[in-house]
Short mmCIF file of C-alpha atoms in Angstrom, two decimals:
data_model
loop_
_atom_site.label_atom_id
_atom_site.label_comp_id
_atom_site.label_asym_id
_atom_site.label_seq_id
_atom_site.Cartn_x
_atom_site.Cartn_y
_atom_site.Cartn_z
CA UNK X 1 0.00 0.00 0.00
CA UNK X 2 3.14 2.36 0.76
CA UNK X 3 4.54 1.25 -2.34
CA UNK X 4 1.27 1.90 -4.26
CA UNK X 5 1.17 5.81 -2.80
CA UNK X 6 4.92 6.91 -3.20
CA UNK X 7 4.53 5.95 -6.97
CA UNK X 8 1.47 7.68 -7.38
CA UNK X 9 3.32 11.14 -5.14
CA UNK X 10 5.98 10.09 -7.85
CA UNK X 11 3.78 10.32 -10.66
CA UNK X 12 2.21 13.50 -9.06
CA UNK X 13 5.61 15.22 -9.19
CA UNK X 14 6.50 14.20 -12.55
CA UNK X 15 3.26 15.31 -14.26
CA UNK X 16 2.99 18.78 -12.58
CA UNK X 17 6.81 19.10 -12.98
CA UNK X 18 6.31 17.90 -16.80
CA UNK X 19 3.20 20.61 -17.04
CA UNK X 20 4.66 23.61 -15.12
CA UNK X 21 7.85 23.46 -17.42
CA UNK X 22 5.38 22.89 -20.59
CA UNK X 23 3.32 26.01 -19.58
CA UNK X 24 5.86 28.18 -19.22
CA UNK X 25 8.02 26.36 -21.88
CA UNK X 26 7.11 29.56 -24.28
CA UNK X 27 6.73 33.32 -22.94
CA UNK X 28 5.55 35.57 -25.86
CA UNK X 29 7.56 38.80 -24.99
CA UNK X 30 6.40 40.87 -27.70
CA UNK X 31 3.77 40.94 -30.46
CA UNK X 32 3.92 43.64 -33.14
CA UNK X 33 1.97 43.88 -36.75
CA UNK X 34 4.32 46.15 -39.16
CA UNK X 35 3.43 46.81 -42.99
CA UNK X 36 4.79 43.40 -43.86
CA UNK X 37 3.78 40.72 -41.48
CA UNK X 38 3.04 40.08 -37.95
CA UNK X 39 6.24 39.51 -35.51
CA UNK X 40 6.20 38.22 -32.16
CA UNK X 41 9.51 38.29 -29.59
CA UNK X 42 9.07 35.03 -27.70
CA UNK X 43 11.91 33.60 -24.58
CA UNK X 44 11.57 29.88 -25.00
CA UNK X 45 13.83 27.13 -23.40
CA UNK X 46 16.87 29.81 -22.01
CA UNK X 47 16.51 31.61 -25.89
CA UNK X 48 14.89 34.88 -27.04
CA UNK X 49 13.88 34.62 -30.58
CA UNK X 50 12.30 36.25 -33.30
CA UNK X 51 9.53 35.08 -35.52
CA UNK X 52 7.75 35.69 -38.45
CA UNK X 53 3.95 34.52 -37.78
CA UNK X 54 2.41 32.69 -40.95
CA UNK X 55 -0.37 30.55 -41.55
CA UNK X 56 1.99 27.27 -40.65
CA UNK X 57 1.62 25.25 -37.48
CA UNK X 58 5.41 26.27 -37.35
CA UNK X 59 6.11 29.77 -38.15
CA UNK X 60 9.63 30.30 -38.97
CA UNK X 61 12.11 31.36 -36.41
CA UNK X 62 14.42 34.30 -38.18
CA UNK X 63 16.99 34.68 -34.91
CA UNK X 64 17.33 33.42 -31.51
CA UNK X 65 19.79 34.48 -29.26
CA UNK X 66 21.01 32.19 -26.19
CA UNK X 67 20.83 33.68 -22.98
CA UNK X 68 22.94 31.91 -21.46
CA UNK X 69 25.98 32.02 -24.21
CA UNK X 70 25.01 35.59 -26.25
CA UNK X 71 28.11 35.30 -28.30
CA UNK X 72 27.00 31.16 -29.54
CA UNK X 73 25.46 31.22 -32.59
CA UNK X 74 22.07 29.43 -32.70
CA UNK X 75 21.47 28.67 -35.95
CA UNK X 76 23.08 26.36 -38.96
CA UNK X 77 22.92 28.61 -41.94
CA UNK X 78 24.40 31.62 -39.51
CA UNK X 79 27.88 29.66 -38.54
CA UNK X 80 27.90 28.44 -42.50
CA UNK X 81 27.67 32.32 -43.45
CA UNK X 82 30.96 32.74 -41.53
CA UNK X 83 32.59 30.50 -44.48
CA UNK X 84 33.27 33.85 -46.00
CA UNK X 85 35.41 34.88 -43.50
CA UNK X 86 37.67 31.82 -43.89
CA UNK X 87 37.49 32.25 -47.75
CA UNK X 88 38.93 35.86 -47.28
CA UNK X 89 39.36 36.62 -43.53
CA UNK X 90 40.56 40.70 -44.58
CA UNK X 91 37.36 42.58 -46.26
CA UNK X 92 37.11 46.05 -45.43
CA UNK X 93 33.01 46.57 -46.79
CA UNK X 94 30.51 44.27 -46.34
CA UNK X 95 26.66 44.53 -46.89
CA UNK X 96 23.88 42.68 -45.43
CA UNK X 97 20.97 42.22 -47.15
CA UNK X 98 18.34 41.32 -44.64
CA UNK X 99 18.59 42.48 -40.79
CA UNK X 100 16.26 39.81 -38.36
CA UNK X 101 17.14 40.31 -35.23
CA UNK X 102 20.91 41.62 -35.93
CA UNK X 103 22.91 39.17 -34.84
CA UNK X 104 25.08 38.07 -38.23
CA UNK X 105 26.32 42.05 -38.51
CA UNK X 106 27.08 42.49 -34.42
CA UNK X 107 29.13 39.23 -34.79
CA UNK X 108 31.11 40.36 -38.11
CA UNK X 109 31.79 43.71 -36.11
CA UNK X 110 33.34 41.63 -33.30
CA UNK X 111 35.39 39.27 -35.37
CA UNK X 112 36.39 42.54 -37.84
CA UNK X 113 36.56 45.82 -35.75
CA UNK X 114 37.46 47.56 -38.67
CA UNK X 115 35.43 46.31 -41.32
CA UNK X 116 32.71 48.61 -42.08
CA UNK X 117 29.13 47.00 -42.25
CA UNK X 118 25.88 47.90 -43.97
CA UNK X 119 22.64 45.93 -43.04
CA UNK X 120 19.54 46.44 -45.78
CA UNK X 121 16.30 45.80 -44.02
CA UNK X 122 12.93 46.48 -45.84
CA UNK X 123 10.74 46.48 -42.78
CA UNK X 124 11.57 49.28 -40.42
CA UNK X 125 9.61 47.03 -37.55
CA UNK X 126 12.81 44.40 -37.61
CA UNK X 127 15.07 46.65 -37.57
CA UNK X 128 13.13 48.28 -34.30
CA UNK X 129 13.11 44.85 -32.46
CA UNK X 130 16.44 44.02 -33.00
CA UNK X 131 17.71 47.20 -30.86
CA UNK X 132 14.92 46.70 -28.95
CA UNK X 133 15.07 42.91 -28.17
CA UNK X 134 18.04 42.09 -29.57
CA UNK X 135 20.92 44.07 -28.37
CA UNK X 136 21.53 45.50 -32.46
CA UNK X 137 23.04 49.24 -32.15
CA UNK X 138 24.20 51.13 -34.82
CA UNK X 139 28.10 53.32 -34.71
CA UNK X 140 30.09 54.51 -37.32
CA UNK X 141 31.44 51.35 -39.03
CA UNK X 142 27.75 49.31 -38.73
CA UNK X 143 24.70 51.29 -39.66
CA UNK X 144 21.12 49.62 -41.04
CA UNK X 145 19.00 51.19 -43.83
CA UNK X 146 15.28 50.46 -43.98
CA UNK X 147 14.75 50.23 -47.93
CA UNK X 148 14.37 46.84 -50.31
CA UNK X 149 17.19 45.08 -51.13
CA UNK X 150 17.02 45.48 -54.45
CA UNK X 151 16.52 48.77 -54.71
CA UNK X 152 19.13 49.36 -52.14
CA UNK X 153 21.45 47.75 -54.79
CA UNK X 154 20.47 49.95 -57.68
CA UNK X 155 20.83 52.87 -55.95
CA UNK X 156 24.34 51.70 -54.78
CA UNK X 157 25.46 50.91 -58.52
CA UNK X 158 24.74 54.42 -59.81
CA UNK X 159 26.55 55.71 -57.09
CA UNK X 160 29.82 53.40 -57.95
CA UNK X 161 29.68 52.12 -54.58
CA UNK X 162 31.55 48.60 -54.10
CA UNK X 163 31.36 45.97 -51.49
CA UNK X 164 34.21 43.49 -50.37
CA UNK X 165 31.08 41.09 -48.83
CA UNK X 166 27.74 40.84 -50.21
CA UNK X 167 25.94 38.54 -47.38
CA UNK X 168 22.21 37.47 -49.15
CA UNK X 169 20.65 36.77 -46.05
CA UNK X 170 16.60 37.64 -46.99
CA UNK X 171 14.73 34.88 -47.42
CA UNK X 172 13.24 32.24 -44.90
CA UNK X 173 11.93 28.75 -44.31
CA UNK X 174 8.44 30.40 -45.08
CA UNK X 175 9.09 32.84 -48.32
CA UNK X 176 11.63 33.67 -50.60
CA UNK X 177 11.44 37.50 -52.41
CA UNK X 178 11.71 36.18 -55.76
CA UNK X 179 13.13 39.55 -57.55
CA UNK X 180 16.08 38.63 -54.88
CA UNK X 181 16.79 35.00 -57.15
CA UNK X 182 16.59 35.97 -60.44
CA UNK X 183 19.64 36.38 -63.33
CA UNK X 184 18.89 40.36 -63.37
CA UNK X 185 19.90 41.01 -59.84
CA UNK X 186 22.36 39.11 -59.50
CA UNK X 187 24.14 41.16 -62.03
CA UNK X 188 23.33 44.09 -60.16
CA UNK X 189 25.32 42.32 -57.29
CA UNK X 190 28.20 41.18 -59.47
CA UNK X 191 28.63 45.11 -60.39
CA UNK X 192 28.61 46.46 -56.67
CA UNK X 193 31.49 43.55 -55.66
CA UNK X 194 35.20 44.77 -55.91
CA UNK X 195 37.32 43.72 -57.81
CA UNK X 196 38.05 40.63 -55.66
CA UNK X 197 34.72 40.66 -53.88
CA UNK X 198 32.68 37.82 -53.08
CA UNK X 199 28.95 37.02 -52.31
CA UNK X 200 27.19 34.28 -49.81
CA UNK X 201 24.13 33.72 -50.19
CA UNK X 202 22.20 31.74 -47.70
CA UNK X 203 19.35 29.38 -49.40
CA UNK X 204 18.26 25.97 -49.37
CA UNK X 205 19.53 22.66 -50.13
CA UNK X 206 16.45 20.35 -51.23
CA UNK X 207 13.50 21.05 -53.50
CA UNK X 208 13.55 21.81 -57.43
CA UNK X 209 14.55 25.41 -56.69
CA UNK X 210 18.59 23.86 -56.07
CA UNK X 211 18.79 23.05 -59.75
CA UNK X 212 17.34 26.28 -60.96
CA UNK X 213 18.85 28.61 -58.53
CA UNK X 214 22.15 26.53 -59.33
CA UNK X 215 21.87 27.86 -62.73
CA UNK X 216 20.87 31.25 -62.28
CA UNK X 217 23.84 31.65 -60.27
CA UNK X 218 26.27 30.08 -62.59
CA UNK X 219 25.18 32.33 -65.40
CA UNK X 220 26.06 35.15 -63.33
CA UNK X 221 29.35 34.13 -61.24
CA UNK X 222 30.40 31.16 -62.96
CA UNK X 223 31.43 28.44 -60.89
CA UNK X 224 30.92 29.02 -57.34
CA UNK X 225 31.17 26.81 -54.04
CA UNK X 226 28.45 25.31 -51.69
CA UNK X 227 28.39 24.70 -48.31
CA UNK X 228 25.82 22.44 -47.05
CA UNK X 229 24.78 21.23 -44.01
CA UNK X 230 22.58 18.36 -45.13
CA UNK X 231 20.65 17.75 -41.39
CA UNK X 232 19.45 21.36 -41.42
CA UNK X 233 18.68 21.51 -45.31
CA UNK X 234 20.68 24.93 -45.35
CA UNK X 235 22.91 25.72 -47.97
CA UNK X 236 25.25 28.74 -48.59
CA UNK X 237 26.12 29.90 -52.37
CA UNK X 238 29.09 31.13 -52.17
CA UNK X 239 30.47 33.32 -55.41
CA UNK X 240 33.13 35.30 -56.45
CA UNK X 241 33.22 38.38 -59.02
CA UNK X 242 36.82 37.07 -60.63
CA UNK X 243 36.66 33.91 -62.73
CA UNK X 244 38.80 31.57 -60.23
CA UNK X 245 38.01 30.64 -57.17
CA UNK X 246 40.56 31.01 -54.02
CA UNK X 247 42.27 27.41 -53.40
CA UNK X 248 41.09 25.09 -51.27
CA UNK X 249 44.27 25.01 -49.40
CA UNK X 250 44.55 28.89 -48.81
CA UNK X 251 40.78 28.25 -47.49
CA UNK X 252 42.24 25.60 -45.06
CA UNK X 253 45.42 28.10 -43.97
CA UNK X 254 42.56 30.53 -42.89
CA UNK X 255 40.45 27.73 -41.36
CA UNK X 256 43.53 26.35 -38.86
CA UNK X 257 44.16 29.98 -38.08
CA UNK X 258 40.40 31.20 -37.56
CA UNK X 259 39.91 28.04 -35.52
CA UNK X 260 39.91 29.79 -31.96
CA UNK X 261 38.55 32.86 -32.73
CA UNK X 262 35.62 31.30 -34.76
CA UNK X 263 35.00 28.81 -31.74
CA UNK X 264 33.79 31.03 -29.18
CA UNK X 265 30.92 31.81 -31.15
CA UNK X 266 29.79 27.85 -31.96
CA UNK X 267 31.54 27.77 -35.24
CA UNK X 268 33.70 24.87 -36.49
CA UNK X 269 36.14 26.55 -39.30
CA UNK X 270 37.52 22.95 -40.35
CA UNK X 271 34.41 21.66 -40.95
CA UNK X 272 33.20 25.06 -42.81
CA UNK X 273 36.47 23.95 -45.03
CA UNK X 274 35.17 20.39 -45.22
CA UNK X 275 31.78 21.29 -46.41
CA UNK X 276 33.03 23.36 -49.46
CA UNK X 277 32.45 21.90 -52.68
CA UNK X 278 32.40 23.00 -56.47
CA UNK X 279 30.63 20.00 -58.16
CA UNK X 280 27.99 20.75 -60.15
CA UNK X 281 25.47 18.20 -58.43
CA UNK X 282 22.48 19.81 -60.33
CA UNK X 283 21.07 19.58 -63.91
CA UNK X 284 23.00 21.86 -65.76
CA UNK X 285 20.21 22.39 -68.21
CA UNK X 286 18.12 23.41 -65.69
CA UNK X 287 16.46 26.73 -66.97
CA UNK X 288 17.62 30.16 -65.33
CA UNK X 289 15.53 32.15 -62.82
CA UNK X 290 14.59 35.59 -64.39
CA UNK X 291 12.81 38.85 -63.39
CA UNK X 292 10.39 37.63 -66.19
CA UNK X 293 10.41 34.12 -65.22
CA UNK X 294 11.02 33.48 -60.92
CA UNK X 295 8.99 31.02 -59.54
CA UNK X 296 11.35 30.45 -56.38
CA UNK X 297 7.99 30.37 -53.84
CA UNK X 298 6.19 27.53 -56.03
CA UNK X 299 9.94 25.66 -57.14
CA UNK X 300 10.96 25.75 -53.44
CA UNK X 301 7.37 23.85 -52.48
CA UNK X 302 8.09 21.23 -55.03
#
């Protein structure tokens, strides 16, 4: 009879241990509504994160910060970004397209105190959240600008401005903004790089949008390298403006000596270098993404 009480206290302490953590598993910190979509600021399991509500059962998460190691970065496609750095570890420019909660720009400003950094964010409301939730701030080497991408790009062509670091960093596990994947843009990219400037571009590794956005970029940049992380399905395109690509083994001289600084912040710079590839693991006939022809939403679905 003893027995038969202490495992049902047990199973008392379990269930409102299991419930208590479950209820308060997810505290919804802020909710806003901006021109472009609802947002909501939500602490969740020793993280504060950012996400973009949607019709899914899942809305996508676009940053999360852990509380208990700020500097650690949460997510896949973020550490594979940082395969730029061991590609060319001495840019001086770099622009951001795409802001969430600010965590990829504060990190490059760490890791390159003298670089100067541009974040393009079209929504005004992000860019508010990530100062206010997010610990984002803006000095005189990193500064945000609250216009379109793509426009942001135009403007920056006509004005012979030039970028070391293009960082494509826009698009999400819920939408893509297809005038961002198309042949025509890309251009405009290729014309804002210097001279030995380079572009990463973080997108996707599954679906029939790999093969066409393969292509689009190959028509642009010629060949280019991917990183992948196949668990996550993240993938990072990254291109250069000169013909030839930057040997593998100067890539792994920067990885061994990136190693320690890269590792405080969750990031593995040998297996960045292992992850690079240049085979052309898509159907090279695959047709190229255009301003008159992007179906990245409905390709990425498929």
């Amino acid at each position: 009879m003893l027995k038969l009480m202490l495992s049902r206290c047990l199973l008392f302490v379990l269930t409102f241990l299991y419930l208590s953590e479950n209820l308060h598993a997810r505290e919804i910190i802020h909710t806003e509504r901006s021109l472009y979509r609802n947002m909501s600021v939500l602490k969740e399991r020793g993280m504060r994160c950012l996400i973009f509500e949607s019709r899914k059962e899942s809305p996508p998460y676009q940053t999360c910060v852990d509380l208990r190691d700020p500097k650690k970065l949460v997510f896949s496609y973020t550490r594979l970004i940082l395969s730029g750095l061991i590609y060319r570890p001495d840019v001086d420019k770099i622009l951001v397209l795409g802001l969430g909660g600010g965590t990829l720009p504060m990190t490059l400003s760490e890791l390159l105190p003298d670089a100067h950094i541009t974040s393009v964010e079209i929504d005004p409301a992000v860019i508010k959240i990530a100062r206010e939730y997010f610990n984002y701030s803006d000095n005189e080497k990193r500064f945000s600008v609250a216009q379109d991408a793509r426009l942001f790009v135009k403007r920056a062509a006509l004005n012979n401005q030039t970028y070391d670091w293009i960082i494509l960093d826009a698009f999400n596990g819920d939408y893509i903004p297809e005038h961002l994947m198309t042949q025509e843009f890309l251009q405009e990219v290729k014309t804002i790089l210097s001279d030995d400037g380079f572009v990463t571009a973080n997108t996707f590794s599954s679906s029939q949008l790999y093969a066409y956005e393969s292509a689009t970029y190959h028509s642009v940049f010629g060949d280019f390298y991917n990183i992948k992380n196949k668990l996550s399905g993240n993938r990072i395109i990254l291109a250069t403006k000169q013909a030839s690509l930057i040997t593998v083994e100067v890539i792994k001289q920067n990885a061994e000596k990136l190693a320690e600084s890269l590792s405080v912040y969750g990031v593995d710079s040998m297996q960045l270098y292992r992850q690079l590839s240049t085979d052309k693991d898509w159907d090279t006939d695959s047709r190229v993404l255009t301003d008159q022809y992007a179906p990245a939403n409905l390709l990425k679905r498929q």
